PDB file of C-alpha atoms and ligand atoms in Angstrom:
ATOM      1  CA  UNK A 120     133.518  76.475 132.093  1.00 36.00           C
ATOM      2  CA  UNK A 121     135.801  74.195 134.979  1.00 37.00           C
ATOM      3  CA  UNK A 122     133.608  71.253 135.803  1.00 38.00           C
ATOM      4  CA  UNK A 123     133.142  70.274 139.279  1.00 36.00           C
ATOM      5  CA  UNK A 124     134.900  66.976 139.900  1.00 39.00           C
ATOM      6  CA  UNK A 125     132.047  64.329 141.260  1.00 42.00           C
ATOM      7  CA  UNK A 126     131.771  63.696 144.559  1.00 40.00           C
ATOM      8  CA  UNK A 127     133.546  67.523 145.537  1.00 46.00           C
ATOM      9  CA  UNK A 128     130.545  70.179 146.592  1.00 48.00           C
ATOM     10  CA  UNK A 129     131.067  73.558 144.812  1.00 53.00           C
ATOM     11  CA  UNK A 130     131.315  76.455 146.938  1.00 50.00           C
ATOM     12  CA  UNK A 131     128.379  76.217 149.347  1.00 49.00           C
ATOM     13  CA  UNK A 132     125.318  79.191 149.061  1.00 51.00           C
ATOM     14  CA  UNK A 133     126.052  80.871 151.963  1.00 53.00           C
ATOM     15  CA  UNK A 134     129.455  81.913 150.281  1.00 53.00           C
ATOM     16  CA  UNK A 135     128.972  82.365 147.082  1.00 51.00           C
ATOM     17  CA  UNK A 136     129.368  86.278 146.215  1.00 51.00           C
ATOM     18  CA  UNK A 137     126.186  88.320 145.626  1.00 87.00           C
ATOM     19  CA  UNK A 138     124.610  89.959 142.588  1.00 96.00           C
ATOM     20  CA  UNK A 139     122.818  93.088 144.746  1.00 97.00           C
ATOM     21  CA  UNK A 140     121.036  95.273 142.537  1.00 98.00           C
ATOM     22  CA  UNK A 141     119.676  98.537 144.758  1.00 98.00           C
ATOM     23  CA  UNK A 142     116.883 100.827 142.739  1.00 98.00           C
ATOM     24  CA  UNK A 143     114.208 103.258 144.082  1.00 98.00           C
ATOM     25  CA  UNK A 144     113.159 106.226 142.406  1.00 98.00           C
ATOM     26  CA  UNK A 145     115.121 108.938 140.824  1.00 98.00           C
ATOM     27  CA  UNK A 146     116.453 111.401 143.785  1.00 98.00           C
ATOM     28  CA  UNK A 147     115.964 108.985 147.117  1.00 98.00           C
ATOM     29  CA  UNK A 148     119.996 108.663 147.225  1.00 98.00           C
ATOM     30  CA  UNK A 149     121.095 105.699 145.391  1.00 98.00           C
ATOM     31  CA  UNK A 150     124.419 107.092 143.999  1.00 97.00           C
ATOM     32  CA  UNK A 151     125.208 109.055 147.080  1.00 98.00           C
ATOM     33  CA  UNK A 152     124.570 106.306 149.421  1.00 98.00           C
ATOM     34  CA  UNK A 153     126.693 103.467 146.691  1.00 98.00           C
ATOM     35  CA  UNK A 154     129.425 106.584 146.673  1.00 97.00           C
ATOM     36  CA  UNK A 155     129.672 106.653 150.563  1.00 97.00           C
ATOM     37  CA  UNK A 156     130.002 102.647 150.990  1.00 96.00           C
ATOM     38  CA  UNK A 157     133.044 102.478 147.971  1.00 95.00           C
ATOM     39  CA  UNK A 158     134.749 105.351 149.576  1.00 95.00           C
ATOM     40  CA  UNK A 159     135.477 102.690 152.496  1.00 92.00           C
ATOM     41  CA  UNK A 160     134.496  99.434 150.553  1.00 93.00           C
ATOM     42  CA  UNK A 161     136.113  99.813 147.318  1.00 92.00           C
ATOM     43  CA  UNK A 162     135.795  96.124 146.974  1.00 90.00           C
ATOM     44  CA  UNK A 163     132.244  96.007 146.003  1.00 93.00           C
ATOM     45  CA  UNK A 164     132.107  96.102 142.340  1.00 96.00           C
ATOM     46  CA  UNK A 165     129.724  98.683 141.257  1.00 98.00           C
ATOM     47  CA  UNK A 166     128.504  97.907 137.742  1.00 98.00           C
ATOM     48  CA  UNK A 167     129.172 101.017 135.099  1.00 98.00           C
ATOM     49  CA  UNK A 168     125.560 101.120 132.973  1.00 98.00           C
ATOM     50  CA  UNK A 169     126.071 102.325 129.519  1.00 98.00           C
ATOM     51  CA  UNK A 170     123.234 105.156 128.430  1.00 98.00           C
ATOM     52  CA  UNK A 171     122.390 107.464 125.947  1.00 98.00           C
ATOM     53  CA  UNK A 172     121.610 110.661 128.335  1.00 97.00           C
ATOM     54  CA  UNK A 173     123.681 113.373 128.255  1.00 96.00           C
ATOM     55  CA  UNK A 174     126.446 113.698 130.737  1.00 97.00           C
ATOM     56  CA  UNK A 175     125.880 116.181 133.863  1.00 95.00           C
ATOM     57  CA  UNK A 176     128.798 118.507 134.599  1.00 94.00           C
ATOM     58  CA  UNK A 177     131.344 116.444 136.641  1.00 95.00           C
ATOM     59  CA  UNK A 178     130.284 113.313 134.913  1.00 96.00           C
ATOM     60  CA  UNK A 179     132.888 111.388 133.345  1.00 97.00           C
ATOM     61  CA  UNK A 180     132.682 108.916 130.475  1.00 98.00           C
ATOM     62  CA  UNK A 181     133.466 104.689 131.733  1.00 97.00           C
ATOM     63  CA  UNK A 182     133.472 106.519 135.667  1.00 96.00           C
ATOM     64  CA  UNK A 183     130.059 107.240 135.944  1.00 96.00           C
ATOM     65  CA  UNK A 184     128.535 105.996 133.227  1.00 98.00           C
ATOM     66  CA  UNK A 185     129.294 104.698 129.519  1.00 98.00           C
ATOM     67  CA  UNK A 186     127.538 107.624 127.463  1.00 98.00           C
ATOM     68  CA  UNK A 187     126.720 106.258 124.104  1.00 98.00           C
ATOM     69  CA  UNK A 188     124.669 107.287 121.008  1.00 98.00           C
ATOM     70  CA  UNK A 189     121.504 106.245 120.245  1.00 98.00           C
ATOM     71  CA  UNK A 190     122.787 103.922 117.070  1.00 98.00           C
ATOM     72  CA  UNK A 191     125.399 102.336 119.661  1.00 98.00           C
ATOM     73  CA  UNK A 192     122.638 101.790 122.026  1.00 98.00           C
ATOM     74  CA  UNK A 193     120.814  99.816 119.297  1.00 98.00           C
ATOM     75  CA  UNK A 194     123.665  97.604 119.018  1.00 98.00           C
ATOM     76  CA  UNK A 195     124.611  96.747 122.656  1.00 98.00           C
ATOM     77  CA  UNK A 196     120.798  95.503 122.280  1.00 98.00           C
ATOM     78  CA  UNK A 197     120.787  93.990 119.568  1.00 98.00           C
ATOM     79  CA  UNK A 198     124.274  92.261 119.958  1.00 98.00           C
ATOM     80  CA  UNK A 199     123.360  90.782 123.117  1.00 98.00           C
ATOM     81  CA  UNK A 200     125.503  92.721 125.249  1.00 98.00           C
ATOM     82  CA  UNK A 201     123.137  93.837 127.977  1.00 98.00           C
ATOM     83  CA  UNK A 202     122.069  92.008 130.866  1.00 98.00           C
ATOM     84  CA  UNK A 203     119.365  94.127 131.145  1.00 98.00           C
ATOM     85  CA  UNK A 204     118.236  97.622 129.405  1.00 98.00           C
ATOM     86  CA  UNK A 205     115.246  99.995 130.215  1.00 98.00           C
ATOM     87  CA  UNK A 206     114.000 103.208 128.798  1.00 98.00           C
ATOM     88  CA  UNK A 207     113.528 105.724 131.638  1.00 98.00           C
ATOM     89  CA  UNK A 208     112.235 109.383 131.522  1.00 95.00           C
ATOM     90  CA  UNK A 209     113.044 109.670 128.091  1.00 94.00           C
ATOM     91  CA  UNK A 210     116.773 107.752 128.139  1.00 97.00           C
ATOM     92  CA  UNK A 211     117.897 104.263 127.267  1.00 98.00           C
ATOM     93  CA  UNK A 212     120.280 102.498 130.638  1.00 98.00           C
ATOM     94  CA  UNK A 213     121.370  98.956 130.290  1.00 98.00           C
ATOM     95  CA  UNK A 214     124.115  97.190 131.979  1.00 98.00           C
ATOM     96  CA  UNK A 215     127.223  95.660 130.206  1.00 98.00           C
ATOM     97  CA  UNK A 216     126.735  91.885 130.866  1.00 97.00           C
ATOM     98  CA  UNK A 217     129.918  90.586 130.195  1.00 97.00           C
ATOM     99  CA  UNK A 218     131.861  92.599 133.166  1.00 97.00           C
ATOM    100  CA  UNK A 219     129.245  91.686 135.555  1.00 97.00           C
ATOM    101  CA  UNK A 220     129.334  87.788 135.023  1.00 96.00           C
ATOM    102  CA  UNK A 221     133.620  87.697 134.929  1.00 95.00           C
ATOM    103  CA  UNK A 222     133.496  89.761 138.431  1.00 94.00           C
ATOM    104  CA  UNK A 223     130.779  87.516 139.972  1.00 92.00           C
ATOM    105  CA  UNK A 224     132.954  84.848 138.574  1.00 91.00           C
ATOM    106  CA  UNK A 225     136.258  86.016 139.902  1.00 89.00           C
ATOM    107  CA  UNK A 226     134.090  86.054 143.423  1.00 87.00           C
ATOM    108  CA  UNK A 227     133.669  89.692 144.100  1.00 90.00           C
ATOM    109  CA  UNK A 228     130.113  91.152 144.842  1.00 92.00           C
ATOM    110  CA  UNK A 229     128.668  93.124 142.295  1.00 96.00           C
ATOM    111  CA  UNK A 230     126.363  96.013 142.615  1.00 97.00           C
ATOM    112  CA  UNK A 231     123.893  97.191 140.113  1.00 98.00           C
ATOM    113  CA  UNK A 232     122.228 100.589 140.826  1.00 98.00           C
ATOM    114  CA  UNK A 233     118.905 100.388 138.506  1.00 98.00           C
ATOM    115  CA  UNK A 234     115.458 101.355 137.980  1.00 98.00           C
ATOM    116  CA  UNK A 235     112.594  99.042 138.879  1.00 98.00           C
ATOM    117  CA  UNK A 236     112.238  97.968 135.170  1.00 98.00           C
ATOM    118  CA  UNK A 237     115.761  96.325 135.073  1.00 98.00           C
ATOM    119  CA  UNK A 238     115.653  95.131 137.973  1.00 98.00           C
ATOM    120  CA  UNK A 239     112.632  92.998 137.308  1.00 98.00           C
ATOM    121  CA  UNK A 240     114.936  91.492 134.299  1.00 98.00           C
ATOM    122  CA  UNK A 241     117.517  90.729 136.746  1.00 98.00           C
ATOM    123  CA  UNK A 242     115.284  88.775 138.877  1.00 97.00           C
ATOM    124  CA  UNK A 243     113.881  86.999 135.683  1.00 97.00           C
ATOM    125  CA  UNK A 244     117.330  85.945 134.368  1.00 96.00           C
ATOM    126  CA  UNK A 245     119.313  85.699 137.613  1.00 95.00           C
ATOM    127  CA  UNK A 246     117.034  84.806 140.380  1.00 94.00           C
ATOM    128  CA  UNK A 247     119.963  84.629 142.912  1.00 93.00           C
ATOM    129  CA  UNK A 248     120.298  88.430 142.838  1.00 95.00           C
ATOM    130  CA  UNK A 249     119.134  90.155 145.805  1.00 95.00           C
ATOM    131  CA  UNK A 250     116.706  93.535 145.463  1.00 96.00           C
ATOM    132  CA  UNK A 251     117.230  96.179 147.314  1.00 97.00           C
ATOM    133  CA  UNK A 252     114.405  99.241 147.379  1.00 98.00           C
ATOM    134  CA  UNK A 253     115.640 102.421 148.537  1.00 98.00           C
ATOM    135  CA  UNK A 254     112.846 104.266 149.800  1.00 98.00           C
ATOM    136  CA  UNK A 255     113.086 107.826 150.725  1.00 98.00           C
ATOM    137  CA  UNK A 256     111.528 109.368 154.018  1.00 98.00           C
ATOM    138  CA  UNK A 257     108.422 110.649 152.509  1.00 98.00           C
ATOM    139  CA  UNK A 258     107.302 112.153 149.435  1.00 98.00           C
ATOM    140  CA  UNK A 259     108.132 115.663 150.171  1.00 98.00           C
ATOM    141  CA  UNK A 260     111.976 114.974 150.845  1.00 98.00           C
ATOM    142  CA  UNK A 261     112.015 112.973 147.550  1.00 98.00           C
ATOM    143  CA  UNK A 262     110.582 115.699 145.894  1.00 98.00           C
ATOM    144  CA  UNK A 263     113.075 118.178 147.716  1.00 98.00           C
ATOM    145  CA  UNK A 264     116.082 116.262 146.972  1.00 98.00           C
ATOM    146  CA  UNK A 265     115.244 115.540 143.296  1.00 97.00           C
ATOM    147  CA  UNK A 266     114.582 119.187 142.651  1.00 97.00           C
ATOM    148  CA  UNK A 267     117.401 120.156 145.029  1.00 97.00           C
ATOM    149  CA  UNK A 268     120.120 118.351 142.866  1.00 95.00           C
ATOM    150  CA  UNK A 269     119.484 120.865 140.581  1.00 93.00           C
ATOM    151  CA  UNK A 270     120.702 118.829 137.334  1.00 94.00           C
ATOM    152  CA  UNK A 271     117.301 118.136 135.333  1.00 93.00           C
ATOM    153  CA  UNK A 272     114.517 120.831 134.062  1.00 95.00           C
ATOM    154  CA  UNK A 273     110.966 120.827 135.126  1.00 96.00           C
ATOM    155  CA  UNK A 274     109.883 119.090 132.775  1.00 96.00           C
ATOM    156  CA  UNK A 275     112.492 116.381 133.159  1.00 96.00           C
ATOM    157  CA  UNK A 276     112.019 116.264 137.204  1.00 97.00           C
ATOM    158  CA  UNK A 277     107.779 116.146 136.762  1.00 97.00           C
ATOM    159  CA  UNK A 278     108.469 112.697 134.074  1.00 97.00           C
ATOM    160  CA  UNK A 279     110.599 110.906 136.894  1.00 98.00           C
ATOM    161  CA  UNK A 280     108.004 112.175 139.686  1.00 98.00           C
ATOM    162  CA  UNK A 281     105.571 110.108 137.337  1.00 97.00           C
ATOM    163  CA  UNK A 282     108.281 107.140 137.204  1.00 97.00           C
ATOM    164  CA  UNK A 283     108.573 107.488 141.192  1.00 98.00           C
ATOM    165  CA  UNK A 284     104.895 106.759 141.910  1.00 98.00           C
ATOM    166  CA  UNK A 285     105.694 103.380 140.315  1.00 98.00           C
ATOM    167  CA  UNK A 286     108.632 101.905 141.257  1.00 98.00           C
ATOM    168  CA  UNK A 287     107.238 103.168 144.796  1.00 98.00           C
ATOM    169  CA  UNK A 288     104.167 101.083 144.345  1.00 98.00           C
ATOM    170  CA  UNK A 289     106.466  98.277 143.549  1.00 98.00           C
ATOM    171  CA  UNK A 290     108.438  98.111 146.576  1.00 98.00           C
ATOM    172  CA  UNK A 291     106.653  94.929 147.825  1.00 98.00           C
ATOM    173  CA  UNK A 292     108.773  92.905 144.987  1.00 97.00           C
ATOM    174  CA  UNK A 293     112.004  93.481 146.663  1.00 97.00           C
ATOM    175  CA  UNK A 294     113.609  91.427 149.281  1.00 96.00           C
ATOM    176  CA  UNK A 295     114.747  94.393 151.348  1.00 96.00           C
ATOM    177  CA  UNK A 296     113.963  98.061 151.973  1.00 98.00           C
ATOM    178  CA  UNK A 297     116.133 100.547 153.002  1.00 98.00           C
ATOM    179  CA  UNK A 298     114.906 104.363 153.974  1.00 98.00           C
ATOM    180  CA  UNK A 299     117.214 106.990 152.700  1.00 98.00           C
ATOM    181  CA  UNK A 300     117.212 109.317 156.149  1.00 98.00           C
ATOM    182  CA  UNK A 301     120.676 108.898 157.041  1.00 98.00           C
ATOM    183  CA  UNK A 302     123.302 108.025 154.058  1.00 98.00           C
ATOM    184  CA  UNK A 303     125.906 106.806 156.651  1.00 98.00           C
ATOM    185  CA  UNK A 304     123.552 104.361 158.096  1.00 98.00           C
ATOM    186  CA  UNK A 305     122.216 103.005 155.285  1.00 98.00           C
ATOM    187  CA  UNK A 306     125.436 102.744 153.419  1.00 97.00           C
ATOM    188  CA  UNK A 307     126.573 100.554 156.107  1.00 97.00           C
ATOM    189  CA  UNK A 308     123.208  98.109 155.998  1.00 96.00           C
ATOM    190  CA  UNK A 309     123.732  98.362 152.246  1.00 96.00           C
ATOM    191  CA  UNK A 310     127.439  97.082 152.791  1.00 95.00           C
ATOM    192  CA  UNK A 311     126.076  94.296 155.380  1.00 93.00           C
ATOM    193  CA  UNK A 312     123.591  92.983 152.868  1.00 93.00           C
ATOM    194  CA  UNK A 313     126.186  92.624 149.843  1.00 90.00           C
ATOM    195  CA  UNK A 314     128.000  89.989 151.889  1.00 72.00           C
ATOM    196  CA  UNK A 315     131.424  92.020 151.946  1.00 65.00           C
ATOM    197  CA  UNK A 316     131.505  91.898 156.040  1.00 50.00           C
TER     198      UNK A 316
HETATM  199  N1  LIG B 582     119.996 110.868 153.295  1.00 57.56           N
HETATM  200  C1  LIG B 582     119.965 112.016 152.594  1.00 57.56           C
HETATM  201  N2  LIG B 582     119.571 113.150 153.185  1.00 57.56           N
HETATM  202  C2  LIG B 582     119.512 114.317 152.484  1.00 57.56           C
HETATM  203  N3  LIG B 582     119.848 114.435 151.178  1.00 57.56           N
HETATM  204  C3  LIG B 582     120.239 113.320 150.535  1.00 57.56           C
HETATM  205  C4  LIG B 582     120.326 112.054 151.196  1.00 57.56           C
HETATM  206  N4  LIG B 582     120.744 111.134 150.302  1.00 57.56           N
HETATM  207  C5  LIG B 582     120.918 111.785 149.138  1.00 57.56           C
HETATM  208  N5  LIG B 582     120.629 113.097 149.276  1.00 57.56           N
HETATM  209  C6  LIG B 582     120.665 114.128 148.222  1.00 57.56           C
HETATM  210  O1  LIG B 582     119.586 113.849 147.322  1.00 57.56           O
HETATM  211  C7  LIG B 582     119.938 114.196 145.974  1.00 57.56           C
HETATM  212  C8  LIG B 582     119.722 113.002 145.063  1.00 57.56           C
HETATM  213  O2  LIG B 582     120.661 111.998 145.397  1.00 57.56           O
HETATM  214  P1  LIG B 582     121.242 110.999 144.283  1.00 57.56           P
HETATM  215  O3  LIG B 582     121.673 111.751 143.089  1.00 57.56           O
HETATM  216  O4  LIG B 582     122.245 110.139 144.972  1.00 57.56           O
HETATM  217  O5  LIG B 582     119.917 110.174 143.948  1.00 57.56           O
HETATM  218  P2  LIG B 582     119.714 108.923 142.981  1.00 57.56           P
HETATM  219  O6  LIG B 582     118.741 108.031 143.638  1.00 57.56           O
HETATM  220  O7  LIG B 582     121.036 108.328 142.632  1.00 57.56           O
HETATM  221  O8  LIG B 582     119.063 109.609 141.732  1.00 57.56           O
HETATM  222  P3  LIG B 582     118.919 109.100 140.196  1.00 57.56           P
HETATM  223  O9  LIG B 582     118.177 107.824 140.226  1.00 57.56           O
HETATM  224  O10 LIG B 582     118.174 110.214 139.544  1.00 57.56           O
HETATM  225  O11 LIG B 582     120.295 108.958 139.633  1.00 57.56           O
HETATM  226  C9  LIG B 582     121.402 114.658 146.024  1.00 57.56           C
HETATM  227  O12 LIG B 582     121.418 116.079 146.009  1.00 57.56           O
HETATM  228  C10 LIG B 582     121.920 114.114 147.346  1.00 57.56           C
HETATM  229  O13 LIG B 582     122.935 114.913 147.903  1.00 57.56           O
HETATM  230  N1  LIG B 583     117.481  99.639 133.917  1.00 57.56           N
HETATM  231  C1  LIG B 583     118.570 100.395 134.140  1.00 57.56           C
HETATM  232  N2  LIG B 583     118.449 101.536 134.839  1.00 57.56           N
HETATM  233  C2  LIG B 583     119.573 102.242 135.074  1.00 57.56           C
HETATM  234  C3  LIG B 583     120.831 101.827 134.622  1.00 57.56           C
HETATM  235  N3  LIG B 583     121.747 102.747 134.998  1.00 57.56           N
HETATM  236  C4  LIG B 583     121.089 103.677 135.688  1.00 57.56           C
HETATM  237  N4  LIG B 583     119.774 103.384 135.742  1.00 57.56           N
HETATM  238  C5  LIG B 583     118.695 104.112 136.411  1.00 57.56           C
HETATM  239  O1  LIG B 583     118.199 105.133 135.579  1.00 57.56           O
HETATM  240  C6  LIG B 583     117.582 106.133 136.397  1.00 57.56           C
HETATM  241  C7  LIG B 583     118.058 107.499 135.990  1.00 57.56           C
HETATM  242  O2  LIG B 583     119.455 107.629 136.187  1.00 57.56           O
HETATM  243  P1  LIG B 583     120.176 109.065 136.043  1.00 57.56           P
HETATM  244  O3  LIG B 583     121.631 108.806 136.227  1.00 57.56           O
HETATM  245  O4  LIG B 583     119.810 109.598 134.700  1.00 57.56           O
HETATM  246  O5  LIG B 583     119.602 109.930 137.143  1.00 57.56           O
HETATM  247  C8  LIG B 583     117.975 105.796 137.831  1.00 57.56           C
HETATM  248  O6  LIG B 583     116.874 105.124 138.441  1.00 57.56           O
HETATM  249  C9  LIG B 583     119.110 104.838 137.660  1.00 57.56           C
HETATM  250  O7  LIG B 583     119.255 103.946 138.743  1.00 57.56           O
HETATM  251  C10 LIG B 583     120.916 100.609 133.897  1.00 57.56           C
HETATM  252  O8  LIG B 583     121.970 100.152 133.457  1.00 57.56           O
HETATM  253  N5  LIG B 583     119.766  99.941 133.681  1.00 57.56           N
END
């Protein structure tokens, strides 16, 4: 690592790029709303997680996600390799540390779209990162849009429904919440908040 020469401040707070790590439960609007901001914002670095569900139609492999077995997830753990990792509704999620610490290095922001559980390791290990909650309308529209997407079975939607009433109860623990009712206008408070504009 460069050392700072004495006497020479390093880049001051207020400038240094931001680790923002936006979570809220499964079907409030994460992806849509992070989709809407890159379309005009492809700037902010959006963190590819590696996990061992299955791909959805449409889903590509190092685009949406790294889709790995269960024996590589064991050794992205057990190597190190993962800032932080979670088990959720039955799959493993982690995100690839090394590409998140040489972006915030290079000085872009970095997004991390998460569940509650990882991002409680993020604040533990990086305390600079800023939490977002996305919190949908109400229950019933977070129930709609989670059964709506179409892309899990019952079974599958009732076990993140479970997960939800959690990481709602945990909103408190973030430094910001956002309510999913419009995706344009919370893709551009999302946008304000990662210290792009
Ligand atoms: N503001 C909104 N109004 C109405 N529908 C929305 C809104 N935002 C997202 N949706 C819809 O809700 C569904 C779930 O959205 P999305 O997949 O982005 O959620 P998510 O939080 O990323 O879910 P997960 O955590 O399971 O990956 C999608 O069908 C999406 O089109
Ligand atoms: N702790 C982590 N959670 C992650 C990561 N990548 C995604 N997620 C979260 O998992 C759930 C389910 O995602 P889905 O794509 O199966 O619907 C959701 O809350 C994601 O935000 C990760 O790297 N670590």
């Amino acid at each position: 690592m460069a050392a700072t020469p004495r006497g020479t401040s390093p880049v001051p707070p207020d400038a240094r790029p931001r680790l923002t790590v936006l979570s809220g439960p499964s079907g409030v609007g994460k992806s849509t709303v992070v989709a809407h901001m890159r379309k005009e914002h492809p700037e902010v670095w959006l963190s590819v997680s590696a996990t061992t569900r299955r791909p959805r139609p449409g889903e590509q492999h190092g685009v949406h996600y790294f889709f790995v077995t269960d024996e590589e997830m064991d050794k992205l753990i057990a190597n190190g390799e993962l800032l932080e990792w979670a088990e959720f509704a039955g799959n493993r999620y982690g995100t690839p540390r090394a590409a998140v610490l040489e972006r915030l290095e290079g000085g872009e922001p970095v997004l991390l779209e998460i569940d509650l559980q990882g991002a409680r390791q993020v604040r533990e290990s990086m305390p600079e990162a800023q939490l977002v909650f996305l919190a949908p309308p109400s229950w019933e529209e977070l129930v709609r849009r989670l059964t709506g997407r179409g892309t899990e079975p019952p079974e599958v939607i009732e076990r993140r429904l479970v997960a939800a009433k959690v990481e709602l109860a945990a909103e408190p623990e973030f430094d910001q919440t956002l309510v999913n009712t419009s995706v344009e206008d919370v893709a551009r408070e999302l946008l304000a908040l990662t210290n792009v504009v």
